[in-house]
C-alpha atoms as a printed R data frame, in Angstrom:
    type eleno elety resid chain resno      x       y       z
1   ATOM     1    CA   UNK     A     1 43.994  22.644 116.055
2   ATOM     2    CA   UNK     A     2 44.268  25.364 118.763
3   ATOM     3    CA   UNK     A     3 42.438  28.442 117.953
4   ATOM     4    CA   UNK     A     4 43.374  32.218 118.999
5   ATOM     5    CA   UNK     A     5 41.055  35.220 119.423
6   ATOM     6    CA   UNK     A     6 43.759  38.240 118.257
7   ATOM     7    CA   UNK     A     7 44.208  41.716 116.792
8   ATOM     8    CA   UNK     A     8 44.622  41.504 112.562
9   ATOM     9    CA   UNK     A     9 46.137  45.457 111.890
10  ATOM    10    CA   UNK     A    10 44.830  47.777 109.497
11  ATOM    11    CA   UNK     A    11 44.814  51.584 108.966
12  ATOM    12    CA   UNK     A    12 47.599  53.622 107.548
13  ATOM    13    CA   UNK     A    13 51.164  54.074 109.072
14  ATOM    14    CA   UNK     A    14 51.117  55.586 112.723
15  ATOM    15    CA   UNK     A    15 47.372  54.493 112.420
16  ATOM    16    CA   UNK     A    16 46.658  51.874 112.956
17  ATOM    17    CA   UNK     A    17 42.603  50.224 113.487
18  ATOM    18    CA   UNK     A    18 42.124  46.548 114.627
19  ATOM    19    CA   UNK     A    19 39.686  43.657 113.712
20  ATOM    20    CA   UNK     A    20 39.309  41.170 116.454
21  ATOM    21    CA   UNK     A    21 39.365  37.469 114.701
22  ATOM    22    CA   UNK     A    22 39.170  33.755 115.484
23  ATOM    23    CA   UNK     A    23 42.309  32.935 113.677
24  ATOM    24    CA   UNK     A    24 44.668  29.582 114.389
25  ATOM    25    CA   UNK     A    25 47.324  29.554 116.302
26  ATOM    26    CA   UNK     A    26 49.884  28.860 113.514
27  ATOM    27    CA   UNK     A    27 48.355  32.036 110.971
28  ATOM    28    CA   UNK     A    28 50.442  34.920 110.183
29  ATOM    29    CA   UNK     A    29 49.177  38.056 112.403
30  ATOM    30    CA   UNK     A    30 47.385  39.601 109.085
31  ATOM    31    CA   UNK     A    31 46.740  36.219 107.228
32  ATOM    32    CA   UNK     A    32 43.723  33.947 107.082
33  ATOM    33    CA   UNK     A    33 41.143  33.915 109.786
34  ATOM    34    CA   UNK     A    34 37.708  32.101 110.485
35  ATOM    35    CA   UNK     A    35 36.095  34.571 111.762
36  ATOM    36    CA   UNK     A    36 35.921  38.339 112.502
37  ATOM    37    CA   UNK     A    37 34.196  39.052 115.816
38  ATOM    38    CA   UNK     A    38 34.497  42.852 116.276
39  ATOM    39    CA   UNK     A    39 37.263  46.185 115.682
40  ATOM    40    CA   UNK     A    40 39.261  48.153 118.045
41  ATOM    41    CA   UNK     A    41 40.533  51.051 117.750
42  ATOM    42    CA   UNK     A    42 42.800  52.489 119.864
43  ATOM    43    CA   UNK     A    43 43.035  56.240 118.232
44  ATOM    44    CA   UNK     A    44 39.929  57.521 119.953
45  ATOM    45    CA   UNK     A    45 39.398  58.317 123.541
46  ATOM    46    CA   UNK     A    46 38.552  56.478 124.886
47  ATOM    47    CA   UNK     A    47 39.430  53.544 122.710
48  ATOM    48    CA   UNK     A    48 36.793  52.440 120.537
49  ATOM    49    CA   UNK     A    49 35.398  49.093 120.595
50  ATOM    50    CA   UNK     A    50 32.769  47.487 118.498
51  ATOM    51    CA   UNK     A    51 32.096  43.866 119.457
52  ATOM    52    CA   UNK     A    52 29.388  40.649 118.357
53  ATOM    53    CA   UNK     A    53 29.322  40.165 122.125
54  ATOM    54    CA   UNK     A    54 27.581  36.302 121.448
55  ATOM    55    CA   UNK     A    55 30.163  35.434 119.087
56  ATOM    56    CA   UNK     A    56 33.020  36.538 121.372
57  ATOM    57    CA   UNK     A    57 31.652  34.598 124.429
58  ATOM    58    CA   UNK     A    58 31.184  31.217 122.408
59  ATOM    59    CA   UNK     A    59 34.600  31.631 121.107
60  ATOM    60    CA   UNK     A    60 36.066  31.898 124.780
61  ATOM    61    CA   UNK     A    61 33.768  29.241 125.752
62  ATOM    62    CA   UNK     A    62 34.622  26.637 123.226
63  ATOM    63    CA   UNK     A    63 38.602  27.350 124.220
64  ATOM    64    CA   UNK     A    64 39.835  30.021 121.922
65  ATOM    65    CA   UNK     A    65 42.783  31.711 123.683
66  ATOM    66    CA   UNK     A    66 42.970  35.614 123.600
67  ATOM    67    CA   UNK     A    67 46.081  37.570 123.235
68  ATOM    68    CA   UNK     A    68 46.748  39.736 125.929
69  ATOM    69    CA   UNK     A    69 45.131  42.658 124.282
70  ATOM    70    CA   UNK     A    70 41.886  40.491 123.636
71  ATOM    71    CA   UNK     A    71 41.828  39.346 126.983
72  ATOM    72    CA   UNK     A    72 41.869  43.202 128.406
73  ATOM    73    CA   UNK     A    73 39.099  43.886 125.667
74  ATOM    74    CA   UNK     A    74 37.579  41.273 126.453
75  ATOM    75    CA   UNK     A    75 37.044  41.598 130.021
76  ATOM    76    CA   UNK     A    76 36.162  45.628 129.044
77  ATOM    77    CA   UNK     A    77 33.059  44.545 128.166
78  ATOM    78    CA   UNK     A    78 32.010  41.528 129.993
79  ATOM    79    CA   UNK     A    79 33.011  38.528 128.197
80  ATOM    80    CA   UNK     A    80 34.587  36.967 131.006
81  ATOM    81    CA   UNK     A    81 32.431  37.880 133.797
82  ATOM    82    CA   UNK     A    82 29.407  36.602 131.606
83  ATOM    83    CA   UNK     A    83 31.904  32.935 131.215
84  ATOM    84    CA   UNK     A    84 32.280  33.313 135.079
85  ATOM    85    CA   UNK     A    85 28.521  33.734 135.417
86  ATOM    86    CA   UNK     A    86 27.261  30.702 133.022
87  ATOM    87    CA   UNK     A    87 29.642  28.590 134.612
88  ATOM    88    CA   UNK     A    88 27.809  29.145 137.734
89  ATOM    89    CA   UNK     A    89 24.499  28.101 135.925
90  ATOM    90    CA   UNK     A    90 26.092  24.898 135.006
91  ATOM    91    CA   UNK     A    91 26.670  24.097 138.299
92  ATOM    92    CA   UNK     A    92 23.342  24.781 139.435
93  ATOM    93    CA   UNK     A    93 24.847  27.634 141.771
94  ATOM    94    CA   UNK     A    94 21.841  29.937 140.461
95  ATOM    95    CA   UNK     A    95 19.742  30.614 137.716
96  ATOM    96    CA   UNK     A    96 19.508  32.513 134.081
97  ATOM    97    CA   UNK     A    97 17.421  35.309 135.500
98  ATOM    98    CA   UNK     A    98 19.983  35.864 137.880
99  ATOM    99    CA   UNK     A    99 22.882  35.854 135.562
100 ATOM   100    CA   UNK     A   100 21.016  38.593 133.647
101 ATOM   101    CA   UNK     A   101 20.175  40.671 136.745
102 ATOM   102    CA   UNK     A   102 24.370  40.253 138.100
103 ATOM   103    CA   UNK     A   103 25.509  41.072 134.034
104 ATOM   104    CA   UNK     A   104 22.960  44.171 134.364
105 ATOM   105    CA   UNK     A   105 23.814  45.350 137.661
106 ATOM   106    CA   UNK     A   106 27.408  45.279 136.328
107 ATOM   107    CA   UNK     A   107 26.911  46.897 132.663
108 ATOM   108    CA   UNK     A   108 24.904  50.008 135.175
109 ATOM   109    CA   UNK     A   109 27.803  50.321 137.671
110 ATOM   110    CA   UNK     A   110 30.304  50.262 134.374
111 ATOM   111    CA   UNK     A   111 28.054  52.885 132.711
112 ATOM   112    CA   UNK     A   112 27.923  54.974 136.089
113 ATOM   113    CA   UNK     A   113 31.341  54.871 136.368
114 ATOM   114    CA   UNK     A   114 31.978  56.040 132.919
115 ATOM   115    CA   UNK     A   115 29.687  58.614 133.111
116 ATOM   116    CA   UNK     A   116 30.916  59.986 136.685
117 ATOM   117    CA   UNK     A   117 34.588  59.784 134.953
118 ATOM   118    CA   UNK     A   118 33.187  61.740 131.922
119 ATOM   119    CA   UNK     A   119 31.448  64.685 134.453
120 ATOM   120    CA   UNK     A   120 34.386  64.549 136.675
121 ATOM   121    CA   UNK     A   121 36.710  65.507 133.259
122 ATOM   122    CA   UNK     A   122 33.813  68.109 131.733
123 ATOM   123    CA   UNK     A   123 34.501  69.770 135.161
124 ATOM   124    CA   UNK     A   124 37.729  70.200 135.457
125 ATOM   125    CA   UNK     A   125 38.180  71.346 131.702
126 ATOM   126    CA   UNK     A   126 35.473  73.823 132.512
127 ATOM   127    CA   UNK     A   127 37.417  74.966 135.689
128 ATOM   128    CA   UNK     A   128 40.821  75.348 133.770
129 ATOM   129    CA   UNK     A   129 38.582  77.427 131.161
130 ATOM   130    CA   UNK     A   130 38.060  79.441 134.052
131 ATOM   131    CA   UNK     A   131 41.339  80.207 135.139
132 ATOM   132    CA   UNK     A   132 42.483  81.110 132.039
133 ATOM   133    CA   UNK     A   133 39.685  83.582 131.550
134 ATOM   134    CA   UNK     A   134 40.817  85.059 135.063
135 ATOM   135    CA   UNK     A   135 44.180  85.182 134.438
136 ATOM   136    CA   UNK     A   136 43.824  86.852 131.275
137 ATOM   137    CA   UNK     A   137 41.428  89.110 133.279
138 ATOM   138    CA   UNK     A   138 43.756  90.014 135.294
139 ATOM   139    CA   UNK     A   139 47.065  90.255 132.110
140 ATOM   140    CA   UNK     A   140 44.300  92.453 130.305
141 ATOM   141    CA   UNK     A   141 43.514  94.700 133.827
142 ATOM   142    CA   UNK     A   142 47.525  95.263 134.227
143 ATOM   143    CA   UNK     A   143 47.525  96.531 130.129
144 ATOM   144    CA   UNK     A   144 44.511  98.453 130.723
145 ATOM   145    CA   UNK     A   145 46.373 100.692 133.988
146 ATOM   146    CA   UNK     A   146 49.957 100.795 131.999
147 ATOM   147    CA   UNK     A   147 47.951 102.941 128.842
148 ATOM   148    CA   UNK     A   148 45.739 104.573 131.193
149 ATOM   149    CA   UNK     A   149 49.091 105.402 133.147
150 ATOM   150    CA   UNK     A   150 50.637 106.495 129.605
151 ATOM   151    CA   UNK     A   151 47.514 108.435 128.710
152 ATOM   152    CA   UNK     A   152 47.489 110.661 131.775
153 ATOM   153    CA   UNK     A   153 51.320 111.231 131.927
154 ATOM   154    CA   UNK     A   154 50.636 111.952 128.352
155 ATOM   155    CA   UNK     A   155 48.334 114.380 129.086
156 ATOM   156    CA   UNK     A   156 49.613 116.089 131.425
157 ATOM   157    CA   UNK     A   157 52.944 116.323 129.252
158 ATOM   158    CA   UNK     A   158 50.697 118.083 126.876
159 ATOM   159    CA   UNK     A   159 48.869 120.635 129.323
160 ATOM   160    CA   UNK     A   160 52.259 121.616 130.732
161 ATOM   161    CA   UNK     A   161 53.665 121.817 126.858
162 ATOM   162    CA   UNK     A   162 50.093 123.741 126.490
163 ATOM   163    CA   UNK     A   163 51.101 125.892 129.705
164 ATOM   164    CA   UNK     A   164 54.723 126.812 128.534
165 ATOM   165    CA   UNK     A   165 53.398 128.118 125.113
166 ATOM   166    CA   UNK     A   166 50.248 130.084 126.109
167 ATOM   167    CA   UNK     A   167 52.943 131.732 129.227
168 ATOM   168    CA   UNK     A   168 55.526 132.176 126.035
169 ATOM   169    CA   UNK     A   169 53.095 133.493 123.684
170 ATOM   170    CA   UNK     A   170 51.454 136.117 126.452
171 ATOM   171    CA   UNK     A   171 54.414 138.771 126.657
172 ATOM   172    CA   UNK     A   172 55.095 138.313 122.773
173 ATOM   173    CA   UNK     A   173 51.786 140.095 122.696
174 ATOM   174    CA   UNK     A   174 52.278 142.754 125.003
């Protein structure tokens, strides 16, 4: 009987968490499986994915077919390429220690990647924290002026007032 590597849902209503199972191809979408192989969860960012990498690769090995989403997660982290790599061994194109050194070259370039993505985001959230701080600089400045403008024509309003009564009050006393 054909076996599938798919999503079974859980989590609450607009919510939802993943387990990736070995289920057959006839079984309901959250019915019976053989066996679990790893979650997903797409809630996080970026998605979340915990998976028995061994298990996962003798699954795809053995035939299992992946729904789409399985195949995306799938190739995510290296299922496929490590498939693509054994099969080379098999054929005697090159060697274990060379399959390891291609998978680890790959996982670093992945993790650069990630990591360059990561700095390039920190930046520009850190930049757009910085406009906002000038721009509000700038809102604050243009307050600051407007009462200082009020204060002084304030001011003055009161020396004149101050003006007129001492100039009233001088002949009273005469």
């Amino acid at each position: 009987m054909a076996t599938r590597i798919r999503l079974q849902r859980h989590g609450r209503k607009n919510y939802a968490f993943y387990s990736i199972v070995i289920a057959h191809a006839d079984a309901p979408r959250d019915g019976r499986f053989i066996e679990k192989v790893g979650t997903y969860n797409p809630n996080t960012n970026p998605a979340t994915i915990d998976l028995n990498f061994e298990r996962a690769l003798y699954w795809v090995q053995v035939g299992a077919q992946p729904t789409d989403t399985v195949r995306n997660i799938l190739s995510e982290e290296g299922v496929y390429l490590m498939k693509h790599l054994l099969g080379g061994v098999k054929k005697g194109a090159f060697d274990e220690a060379a399959v390891e050194a291609k998978f680890a070259a790959w996982k670093n370039e992945k993790a650069a990647k990630a990591q360059k993505a990561a700095d390039k985001k920190a930046a520009d959230k850190a930049a757009a924290k910085a406009a906002r701080l000038e721009a509000e600089k700038k809102v604050n400045a243009a307050k600051a002026a407007k009462i200082a403008e009020k204060k002084a024509a304030a001011a003055k309003a009161e020396a004149t007032a101050e003006e007129a009564a001492e100039t009233t009050e001088a002949p009273a006393e005469a």
